[in-house]
PDB file of C-alpha atoms and ligand atoms in Angstrom:
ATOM      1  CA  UNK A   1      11.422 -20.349 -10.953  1.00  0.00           C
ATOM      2  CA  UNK A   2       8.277 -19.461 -12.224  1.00  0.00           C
ATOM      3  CA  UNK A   3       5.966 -16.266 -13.331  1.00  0.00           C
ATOM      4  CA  UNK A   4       2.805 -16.728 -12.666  1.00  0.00           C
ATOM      5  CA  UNK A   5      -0.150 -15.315 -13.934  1.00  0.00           C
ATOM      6  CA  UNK A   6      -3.010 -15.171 -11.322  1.00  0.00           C
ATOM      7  CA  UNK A   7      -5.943 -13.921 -12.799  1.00  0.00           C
ATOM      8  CA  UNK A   8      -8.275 -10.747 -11.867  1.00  0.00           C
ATOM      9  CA  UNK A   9      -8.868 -12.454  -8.166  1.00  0.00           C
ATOM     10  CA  UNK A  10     -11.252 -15.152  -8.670  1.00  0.00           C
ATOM     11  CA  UNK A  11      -9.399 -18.188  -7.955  1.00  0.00           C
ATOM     12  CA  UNK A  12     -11.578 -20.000 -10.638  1.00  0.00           C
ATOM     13  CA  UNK A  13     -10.288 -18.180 -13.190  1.00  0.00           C
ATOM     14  CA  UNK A  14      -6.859 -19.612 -12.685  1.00  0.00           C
ATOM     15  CA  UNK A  15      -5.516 -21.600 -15.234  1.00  0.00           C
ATOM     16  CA  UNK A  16      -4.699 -25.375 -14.154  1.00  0.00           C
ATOM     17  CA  UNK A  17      -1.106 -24.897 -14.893  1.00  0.00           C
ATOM     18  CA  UNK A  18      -1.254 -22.171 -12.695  1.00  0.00           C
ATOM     19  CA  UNK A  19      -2.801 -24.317  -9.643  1.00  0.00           C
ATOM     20  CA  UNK A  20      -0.001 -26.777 -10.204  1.00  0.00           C
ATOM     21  CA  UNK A  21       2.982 -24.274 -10.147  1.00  0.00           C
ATOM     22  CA  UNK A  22       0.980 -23.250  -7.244  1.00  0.00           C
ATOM     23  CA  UNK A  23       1.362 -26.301  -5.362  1.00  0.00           C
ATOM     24  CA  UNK A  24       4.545 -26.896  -5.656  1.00  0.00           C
ATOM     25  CA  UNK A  25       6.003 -23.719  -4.851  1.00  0.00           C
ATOM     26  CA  UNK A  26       7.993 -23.676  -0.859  1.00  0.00           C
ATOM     27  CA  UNK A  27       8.233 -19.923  -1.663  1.00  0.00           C
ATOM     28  CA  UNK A  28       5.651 -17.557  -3.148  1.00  0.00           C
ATOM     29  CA  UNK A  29       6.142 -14.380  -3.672  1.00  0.00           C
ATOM     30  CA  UNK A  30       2.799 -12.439  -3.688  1.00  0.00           C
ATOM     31  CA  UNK A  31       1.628  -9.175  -5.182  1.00  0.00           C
ATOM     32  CA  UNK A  32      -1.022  -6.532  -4.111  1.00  0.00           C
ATOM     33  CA  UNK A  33      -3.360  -7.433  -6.418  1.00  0.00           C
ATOM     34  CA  UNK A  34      -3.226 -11.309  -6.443  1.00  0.00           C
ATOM     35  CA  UNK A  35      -6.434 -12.744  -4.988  1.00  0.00           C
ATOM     36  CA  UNK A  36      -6.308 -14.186  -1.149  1.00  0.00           C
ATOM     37  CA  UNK A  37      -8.256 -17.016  -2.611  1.00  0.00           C
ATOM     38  CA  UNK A  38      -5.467 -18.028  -5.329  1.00  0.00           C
ATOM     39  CA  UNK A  39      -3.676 -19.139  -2.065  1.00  0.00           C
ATOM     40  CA  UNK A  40      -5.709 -21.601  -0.426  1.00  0.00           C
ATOM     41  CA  UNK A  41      -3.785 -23.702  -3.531  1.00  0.00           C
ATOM     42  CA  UNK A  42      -0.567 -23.185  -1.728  1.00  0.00           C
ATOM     43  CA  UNK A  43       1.129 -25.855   0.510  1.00  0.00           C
ATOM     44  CA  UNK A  44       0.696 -25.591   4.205  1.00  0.00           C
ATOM     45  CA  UNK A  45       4.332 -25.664   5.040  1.00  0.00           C
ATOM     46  CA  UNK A  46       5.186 -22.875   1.547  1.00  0.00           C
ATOM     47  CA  UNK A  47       6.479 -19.449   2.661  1.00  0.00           C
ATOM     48  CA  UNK A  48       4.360 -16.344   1.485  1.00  0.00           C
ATOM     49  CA  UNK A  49       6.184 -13.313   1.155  1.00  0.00           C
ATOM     50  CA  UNK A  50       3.948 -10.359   0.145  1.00  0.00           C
ATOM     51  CA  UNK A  51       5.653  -7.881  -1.828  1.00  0.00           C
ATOM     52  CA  UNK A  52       2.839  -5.577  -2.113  1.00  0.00           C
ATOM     53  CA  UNK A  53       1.673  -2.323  -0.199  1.00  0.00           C
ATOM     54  CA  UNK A  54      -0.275  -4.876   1.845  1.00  0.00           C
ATOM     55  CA  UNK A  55       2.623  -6.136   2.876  1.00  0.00           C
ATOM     56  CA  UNK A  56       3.804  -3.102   4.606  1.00  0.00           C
ATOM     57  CA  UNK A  57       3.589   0.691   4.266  1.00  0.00           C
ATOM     58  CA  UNK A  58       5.222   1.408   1.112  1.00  0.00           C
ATOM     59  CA  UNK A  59       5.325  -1.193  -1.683  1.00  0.00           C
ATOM     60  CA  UNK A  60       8.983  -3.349  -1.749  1.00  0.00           C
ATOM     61  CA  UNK A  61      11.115  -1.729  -4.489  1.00  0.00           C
ATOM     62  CA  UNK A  62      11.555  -3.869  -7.472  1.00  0.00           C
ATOM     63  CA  UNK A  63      14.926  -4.484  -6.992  1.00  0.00           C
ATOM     64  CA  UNK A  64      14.681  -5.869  -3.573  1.00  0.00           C
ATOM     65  CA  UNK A  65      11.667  -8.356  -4.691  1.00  0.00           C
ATOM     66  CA  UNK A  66      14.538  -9.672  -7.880  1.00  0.00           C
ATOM     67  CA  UNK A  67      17.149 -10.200  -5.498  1.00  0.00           C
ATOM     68  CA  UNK A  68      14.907 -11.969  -3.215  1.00  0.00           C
ATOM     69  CA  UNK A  69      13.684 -14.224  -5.929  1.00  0.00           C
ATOM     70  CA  UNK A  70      16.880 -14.737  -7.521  1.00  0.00           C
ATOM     71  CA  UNK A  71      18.771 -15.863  -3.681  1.00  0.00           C
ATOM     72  CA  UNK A  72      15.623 -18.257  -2.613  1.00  0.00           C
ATOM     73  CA  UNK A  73      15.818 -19.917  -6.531  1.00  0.00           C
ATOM     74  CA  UNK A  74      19.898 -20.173  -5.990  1.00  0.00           C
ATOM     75  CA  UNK A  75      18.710 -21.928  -2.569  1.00  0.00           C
ATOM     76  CA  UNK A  76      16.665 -24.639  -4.541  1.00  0.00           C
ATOM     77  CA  UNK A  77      13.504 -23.151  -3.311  1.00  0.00           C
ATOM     78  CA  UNK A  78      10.328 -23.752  -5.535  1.00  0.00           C
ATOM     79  CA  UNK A  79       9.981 -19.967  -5.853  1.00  0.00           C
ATOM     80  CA  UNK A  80       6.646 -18.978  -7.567  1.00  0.00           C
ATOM     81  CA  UNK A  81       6.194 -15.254  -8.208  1.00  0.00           C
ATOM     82  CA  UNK A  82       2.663 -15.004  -8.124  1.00  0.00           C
ATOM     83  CA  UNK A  83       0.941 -11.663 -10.579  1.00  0.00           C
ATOM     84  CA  UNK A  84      -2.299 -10.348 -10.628  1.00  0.00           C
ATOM     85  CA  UNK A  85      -4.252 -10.796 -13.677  1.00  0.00           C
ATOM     86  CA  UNK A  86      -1.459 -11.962 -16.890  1.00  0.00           C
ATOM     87  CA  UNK A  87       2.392 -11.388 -15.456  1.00  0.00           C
ATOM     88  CA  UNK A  88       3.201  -9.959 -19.240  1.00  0.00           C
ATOM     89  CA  UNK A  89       0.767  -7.642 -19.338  1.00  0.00           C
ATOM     90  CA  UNK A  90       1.529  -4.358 -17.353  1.00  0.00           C
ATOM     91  CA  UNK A  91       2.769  -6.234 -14.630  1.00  0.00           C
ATOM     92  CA  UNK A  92       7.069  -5.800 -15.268  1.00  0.00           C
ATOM     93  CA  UNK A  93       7.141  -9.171 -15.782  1.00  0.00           C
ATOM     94  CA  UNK A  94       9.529  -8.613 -18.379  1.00  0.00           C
ATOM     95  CA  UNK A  95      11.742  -6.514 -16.321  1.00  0.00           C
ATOM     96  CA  UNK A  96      11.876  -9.154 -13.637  1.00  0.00           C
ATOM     97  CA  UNK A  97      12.693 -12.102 -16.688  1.00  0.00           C
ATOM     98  CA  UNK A  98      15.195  -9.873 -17.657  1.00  0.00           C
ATOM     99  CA  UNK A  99      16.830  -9.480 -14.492  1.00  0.00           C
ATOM    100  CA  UNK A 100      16.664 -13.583 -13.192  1.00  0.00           C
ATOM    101  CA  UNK A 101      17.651 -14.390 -16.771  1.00  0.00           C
ATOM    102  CA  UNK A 102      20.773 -12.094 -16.130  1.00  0.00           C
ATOM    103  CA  UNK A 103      21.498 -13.757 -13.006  1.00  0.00           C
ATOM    104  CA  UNK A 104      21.668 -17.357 -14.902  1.00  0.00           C
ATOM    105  CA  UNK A 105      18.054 -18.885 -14.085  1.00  0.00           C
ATOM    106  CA  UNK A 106      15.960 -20.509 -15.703  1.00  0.00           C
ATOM    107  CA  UNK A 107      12.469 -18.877 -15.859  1.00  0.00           C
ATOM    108  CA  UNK A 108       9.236 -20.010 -16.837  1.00  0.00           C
ATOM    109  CA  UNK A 109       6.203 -17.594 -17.241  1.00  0.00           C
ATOM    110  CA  UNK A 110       2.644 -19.184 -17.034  1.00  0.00           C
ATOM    111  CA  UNK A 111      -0.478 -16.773 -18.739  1.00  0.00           C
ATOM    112  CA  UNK A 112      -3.633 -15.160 -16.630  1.00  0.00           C
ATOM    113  CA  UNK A 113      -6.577 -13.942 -17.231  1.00  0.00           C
ATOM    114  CA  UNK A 114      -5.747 -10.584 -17.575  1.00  0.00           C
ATOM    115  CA  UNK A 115      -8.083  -8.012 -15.711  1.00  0.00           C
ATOM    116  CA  UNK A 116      -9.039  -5.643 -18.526  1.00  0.00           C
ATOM    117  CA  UNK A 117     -10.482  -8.990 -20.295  1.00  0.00           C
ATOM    118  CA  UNK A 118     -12.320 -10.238 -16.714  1.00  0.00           C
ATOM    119  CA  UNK A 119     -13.619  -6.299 -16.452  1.00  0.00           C
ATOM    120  CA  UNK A 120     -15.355  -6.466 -19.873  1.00  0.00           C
ATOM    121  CA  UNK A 121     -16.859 -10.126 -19.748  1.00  0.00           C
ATOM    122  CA  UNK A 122     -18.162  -9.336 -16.094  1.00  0.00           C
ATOM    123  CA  UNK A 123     -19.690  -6.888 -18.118  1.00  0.00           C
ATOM    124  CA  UNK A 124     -21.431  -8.772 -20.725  1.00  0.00           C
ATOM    125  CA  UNK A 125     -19.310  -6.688 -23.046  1.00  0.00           C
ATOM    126  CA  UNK A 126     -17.523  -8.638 -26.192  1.00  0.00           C
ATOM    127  CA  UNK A 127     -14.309  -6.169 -26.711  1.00  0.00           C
ATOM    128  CA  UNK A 128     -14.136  -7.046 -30.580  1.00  0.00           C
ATOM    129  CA  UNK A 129     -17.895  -7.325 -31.414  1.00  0.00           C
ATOM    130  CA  UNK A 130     -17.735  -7.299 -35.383  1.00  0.00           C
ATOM    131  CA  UNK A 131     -20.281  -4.530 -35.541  1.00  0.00           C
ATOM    132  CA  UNK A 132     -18.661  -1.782 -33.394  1.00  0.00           C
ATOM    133  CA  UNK A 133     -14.657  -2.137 -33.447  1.00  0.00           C
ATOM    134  CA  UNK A 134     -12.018  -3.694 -35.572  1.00  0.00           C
ATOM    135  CA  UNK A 135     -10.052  -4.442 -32.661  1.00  0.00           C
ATOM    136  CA  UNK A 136      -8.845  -3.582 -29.148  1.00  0.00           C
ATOM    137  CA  UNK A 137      -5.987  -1.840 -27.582  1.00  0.00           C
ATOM    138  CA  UNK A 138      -4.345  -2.278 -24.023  1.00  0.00           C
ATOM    139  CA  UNK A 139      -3.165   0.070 -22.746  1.00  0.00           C
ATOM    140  CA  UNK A 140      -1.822   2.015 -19.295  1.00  0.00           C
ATOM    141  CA  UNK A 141      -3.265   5.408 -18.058  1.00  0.00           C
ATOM    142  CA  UNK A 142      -0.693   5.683 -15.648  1.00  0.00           C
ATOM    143  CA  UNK A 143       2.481   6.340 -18.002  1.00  0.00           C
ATOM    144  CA  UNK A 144       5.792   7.044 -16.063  1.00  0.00           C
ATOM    145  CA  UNK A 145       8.975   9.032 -17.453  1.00  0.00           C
ATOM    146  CA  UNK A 146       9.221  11.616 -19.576  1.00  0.00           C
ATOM    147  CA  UNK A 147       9.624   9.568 -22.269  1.00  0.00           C
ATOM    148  CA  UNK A 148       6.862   7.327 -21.495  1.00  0.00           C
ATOM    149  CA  UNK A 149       4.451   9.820 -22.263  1.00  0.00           C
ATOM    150  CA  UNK A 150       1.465   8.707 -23.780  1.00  0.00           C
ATOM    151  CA  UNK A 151      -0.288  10.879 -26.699  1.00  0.00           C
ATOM    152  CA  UNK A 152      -3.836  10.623 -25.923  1.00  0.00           C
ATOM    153  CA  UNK A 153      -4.887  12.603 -28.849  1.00  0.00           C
ATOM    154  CA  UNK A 154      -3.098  10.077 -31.047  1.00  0.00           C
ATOM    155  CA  UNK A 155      -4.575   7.491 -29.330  1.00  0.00           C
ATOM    156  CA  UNK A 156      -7.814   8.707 -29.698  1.00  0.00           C
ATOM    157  CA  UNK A 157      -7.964   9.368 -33.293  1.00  0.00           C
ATOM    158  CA  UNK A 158      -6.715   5.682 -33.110  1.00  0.00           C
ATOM    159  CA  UNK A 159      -9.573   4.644 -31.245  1.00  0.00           C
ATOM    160  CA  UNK A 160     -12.157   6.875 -33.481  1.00  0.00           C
ATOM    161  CA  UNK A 161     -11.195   4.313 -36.064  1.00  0.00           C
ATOM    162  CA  UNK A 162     -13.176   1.717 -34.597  1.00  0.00           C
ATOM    163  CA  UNK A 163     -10.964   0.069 -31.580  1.00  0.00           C
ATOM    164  CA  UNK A 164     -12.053  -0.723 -28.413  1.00  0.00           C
ATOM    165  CA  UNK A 165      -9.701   1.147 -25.134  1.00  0.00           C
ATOM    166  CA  UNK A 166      -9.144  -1.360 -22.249  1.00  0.00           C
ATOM    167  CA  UNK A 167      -7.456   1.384 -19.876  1.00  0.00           C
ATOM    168  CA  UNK A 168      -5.284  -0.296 -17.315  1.00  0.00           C
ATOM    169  CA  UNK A 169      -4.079   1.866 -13.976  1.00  0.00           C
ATOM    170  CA  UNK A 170      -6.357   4.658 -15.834  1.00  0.00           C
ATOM    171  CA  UNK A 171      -8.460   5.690 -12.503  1.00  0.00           C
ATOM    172  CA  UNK A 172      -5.767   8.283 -10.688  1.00  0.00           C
ATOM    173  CA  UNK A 173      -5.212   9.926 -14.182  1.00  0.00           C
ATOM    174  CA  UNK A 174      -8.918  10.048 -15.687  1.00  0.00           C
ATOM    175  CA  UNK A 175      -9.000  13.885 -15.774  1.00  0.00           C
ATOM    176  CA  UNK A 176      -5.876  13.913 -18.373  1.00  0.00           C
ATOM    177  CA  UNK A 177      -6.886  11.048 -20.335  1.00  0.00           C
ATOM    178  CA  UNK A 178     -10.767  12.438 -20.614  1.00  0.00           C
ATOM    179  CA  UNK A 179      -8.992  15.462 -22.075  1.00  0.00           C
ATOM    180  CA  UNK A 180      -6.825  13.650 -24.389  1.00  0.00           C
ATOM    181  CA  UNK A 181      -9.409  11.248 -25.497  1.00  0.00           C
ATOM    182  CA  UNK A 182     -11.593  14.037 -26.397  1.00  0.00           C
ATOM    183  CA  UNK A 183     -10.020  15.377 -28.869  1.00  0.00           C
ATOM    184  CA  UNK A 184     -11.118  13.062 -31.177  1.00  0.00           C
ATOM    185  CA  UNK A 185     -13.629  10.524 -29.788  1.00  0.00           C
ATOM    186  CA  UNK A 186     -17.114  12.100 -28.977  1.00  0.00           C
ATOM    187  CA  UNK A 187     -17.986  13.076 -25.397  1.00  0.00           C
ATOM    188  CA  UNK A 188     -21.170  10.496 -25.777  1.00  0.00           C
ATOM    189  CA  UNK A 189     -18.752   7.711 -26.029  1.00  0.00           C
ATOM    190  CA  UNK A 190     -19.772   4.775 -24.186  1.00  0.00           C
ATOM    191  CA  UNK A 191     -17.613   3.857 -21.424  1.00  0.00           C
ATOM    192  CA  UNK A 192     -17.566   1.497 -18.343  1.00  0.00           C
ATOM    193  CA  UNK A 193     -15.399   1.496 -15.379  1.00  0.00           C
ATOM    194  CA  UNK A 194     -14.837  -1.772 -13.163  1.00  0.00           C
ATOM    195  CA  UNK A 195     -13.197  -2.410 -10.200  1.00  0.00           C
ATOM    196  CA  UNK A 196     -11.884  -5.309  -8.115  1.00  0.00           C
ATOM    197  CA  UNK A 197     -13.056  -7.327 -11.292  1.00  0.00           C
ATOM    198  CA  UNK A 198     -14.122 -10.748 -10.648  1.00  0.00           C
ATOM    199  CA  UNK A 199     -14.609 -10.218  -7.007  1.00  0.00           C
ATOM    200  CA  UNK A 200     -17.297 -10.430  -4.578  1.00  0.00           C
ATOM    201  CA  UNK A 201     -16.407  -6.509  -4.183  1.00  0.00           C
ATOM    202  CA  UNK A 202     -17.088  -5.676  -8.027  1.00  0.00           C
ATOM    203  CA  UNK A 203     -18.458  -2.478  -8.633  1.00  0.00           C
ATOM    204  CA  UNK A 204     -19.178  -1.396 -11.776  1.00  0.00           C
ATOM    205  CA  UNK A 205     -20.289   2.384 -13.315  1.00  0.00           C
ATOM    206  CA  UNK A 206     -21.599   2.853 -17.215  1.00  0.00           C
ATOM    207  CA  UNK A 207     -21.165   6.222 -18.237  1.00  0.00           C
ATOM    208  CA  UNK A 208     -19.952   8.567 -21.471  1.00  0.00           C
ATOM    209  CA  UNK A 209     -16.801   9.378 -22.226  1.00  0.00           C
ATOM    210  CA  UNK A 210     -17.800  13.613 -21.305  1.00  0.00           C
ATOM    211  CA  UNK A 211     -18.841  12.341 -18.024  1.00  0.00           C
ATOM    212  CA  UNK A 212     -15.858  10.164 -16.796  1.00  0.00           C
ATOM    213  CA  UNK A 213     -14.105  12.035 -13.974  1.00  0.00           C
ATOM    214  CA  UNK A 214     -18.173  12.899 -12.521  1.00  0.00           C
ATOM    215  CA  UNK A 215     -18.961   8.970 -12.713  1.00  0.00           C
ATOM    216  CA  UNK A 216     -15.721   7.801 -10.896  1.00  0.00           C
ATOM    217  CA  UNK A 217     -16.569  10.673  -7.786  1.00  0.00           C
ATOM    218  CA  UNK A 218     -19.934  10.310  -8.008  1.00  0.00           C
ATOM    219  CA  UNK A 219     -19.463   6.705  -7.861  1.00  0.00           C
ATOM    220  CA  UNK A 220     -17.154   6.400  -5.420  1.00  0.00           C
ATOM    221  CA  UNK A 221     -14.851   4.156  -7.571  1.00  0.00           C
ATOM    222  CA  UNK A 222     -10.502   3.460  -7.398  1.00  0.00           C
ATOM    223  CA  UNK A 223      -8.248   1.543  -7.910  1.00  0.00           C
ATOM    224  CA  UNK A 224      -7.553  -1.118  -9.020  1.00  0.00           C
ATOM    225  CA  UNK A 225     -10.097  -0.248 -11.340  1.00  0.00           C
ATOM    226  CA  UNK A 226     -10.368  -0.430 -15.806  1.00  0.00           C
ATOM    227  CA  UNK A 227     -11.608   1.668 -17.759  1.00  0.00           C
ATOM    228  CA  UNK A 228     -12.954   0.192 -20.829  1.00  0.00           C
ATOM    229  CA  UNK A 229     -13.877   2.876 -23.856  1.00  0.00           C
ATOM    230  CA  UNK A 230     -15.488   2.637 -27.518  1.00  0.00           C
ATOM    231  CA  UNK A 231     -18.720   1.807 -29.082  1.00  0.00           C
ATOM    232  CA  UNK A 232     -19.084  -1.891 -27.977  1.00  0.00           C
ATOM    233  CA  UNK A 233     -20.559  -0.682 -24.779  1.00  0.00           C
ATOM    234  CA  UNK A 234     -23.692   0.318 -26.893  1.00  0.00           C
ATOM    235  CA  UNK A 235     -26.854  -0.723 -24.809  1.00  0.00           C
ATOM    236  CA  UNK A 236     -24.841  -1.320 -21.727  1.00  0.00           C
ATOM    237  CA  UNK A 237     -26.223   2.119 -20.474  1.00  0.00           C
ATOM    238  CA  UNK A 238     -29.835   1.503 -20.791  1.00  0.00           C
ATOM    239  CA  UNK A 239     -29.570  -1.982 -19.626  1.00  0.00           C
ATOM    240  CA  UNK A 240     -27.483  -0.398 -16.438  1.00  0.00           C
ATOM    241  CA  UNK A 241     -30.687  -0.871 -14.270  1.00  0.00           C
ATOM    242  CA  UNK A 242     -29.737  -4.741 -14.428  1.00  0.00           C
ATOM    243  CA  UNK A 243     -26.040  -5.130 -12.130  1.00  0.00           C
ATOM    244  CA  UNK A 244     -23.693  -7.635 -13.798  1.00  0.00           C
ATOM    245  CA  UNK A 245     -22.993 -10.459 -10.831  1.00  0.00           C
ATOM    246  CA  UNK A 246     -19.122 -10.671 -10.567  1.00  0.00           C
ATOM    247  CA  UNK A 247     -18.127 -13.592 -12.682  1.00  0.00           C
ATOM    248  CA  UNK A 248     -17.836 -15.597  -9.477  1.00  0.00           C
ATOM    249  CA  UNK A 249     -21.096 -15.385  -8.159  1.00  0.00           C
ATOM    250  CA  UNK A 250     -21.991 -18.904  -9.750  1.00  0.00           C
ATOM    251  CA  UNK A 251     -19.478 -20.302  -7.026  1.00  0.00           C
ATOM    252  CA  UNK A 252     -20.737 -18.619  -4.053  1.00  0.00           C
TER     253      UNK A 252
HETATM  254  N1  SAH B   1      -0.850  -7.762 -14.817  1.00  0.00           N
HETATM  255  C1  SAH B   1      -2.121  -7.166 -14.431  1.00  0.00           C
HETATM  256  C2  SAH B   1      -2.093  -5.656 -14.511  1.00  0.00           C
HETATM  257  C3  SAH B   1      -1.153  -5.010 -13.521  1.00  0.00           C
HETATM  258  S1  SAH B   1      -1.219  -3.273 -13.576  1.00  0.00           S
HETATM  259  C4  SAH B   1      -3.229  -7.749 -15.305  1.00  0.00           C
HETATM  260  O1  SAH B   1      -2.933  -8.429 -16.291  1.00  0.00           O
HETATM  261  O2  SAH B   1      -4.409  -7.554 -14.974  1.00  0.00           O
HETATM  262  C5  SAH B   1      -2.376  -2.915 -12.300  1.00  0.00           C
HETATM  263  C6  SAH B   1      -3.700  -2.486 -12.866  1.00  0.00           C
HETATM  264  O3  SAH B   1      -4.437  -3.612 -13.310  1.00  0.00           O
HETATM  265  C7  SAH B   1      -4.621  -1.804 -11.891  1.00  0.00           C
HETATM  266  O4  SAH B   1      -4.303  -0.450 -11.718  1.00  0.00           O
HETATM  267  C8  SAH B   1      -5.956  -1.970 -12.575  1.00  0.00           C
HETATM  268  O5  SAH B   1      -6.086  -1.067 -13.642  1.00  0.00           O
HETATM  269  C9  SAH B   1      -5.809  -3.355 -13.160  1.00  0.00           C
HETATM  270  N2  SAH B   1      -6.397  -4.414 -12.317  1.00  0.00           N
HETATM  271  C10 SAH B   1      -5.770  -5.445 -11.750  1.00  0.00           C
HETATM  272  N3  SAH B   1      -6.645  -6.261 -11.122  1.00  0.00           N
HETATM  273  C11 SAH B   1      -7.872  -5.723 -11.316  1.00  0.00           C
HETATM  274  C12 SAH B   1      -9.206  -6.097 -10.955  1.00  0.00           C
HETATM  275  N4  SAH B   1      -9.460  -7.217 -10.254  1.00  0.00           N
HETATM  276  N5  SAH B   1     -10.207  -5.307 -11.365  1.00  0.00           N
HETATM  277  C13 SAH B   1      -9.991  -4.193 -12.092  1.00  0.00           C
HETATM  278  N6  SAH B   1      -8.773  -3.799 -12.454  1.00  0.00           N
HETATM  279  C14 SAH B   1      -7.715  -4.546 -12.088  1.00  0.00           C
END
């Protein structure tokens, strides 16, 4: 059985490994935010099972979409497991490795383009641009647990250092993370915020840091949305007269 990564929603940013695990799949299992398009690859006669809210009113729980893929793989099913954007990244691709692994299969995991990179390059934005940041950092706004807690001071004396934030799941949380990012990045920081990246329903807001929870009500914008943070947005303000075309527009 296979992980596979299916990019930020344009099917042309699949990879071609991805197309052929694709086709020869008989079962896909399909998240919320995989791309209708990434299926027209699939076989007429495959079975789709959406595991996402779309799917039905609540999202499946985890455990049910494991033993699902685990008893259609023991079947000799093709089973695909089909995740937006890259499966390792914020996706519990691990957890659901873990769990097949545990049950004795063999599992294969096959990279995306991950949505935090398709946000910034529909953007125009290189993340690591030599002049503004020594490097970027991943990472979720939407921490769950106690323990998972995430210090957003810490982070942002992190960031002050010269890193670009890509902020995955960041959008339902941007009034604590403003606050924590704050306290040691300047409320001019640049700062963009895309949604349904790579899509012919990207929407895209260029703001500061100070003004983040105003730009995503004034703006209208949710999830699934990224919020990307740091100095490498410098000029992406005054050029924000001029809309970036989603990175699929070429196609249409
Ligand atoms: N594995 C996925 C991330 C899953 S977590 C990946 O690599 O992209 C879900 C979060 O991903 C969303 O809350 C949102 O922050 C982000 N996301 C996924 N698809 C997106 C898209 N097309 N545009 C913007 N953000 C997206």
């Amino acid at each position: 059985m296979t992980l596979v990564g299916a990019g930020p929603g344009d099917p042309e940013l699949l990879t071609v490994k991805a197309i052929k695990a694709i086709r020869r799949a008989t079962v896909l299992l399909v998240d919320d935010l995989v791309g209708e398009g990434v299926l027209r690859y699939a076989r007429r006669s495959a079975r789709i099972v959406y595991v996402g809210k779309r799917g039905g009113c609540a999202s499946t729980p985890q455990a049910f979409i494991e033993r699902l893929m685990q008893s259609e793989a023991q079947k000799g099913e093709q089973v695909v497991r089909l995740k937006g954007g890259d499966p390792f990244v914020f996706g519990r691709g691990g957890e659901e490795r873990e769990h097949l692994r545990a049950a004795g299969l063999e599992v294969d995991v096959i990279n995306g383009i991950t949505s935090g990179l398709a946000a910034a390059t529909s953007l125009g934005v290189p993340l690591t641009h030599r002049d503004h940041a020594h490097g970027v950092i991943f990472v979720t706004g939407h921490a769950k647990g106690a323990d998972a807690q995430l210090d957003w001071a810490q982070l942002s004396a992190t960031a002050a250092q010269g890193f670009t934030l890509v902020i995955y799941m960041g959008v339902s949380q941007a009034g604590q993370l403003q606050a924590g990012l704050l306290s040691a990045l300047p409320p001019h920081t640049p700062l963009a915020v895309v949604q349904h990246a790579s899509l012919p329903a990207q929407r895209h807001a260029v703001g500061t840091l100070g003004g983040l929870t105003h730009l995503i009500e004034s703006e209208g914008l949710g999830s699934p949305a990224i919020i990307v943070v740091g100095d490498v947005l410098r000029g992406l303000a005054a050029a924000q007269g001029q809309q970036p075309q989603p990175l699929n527009a070429a196609a249409a």
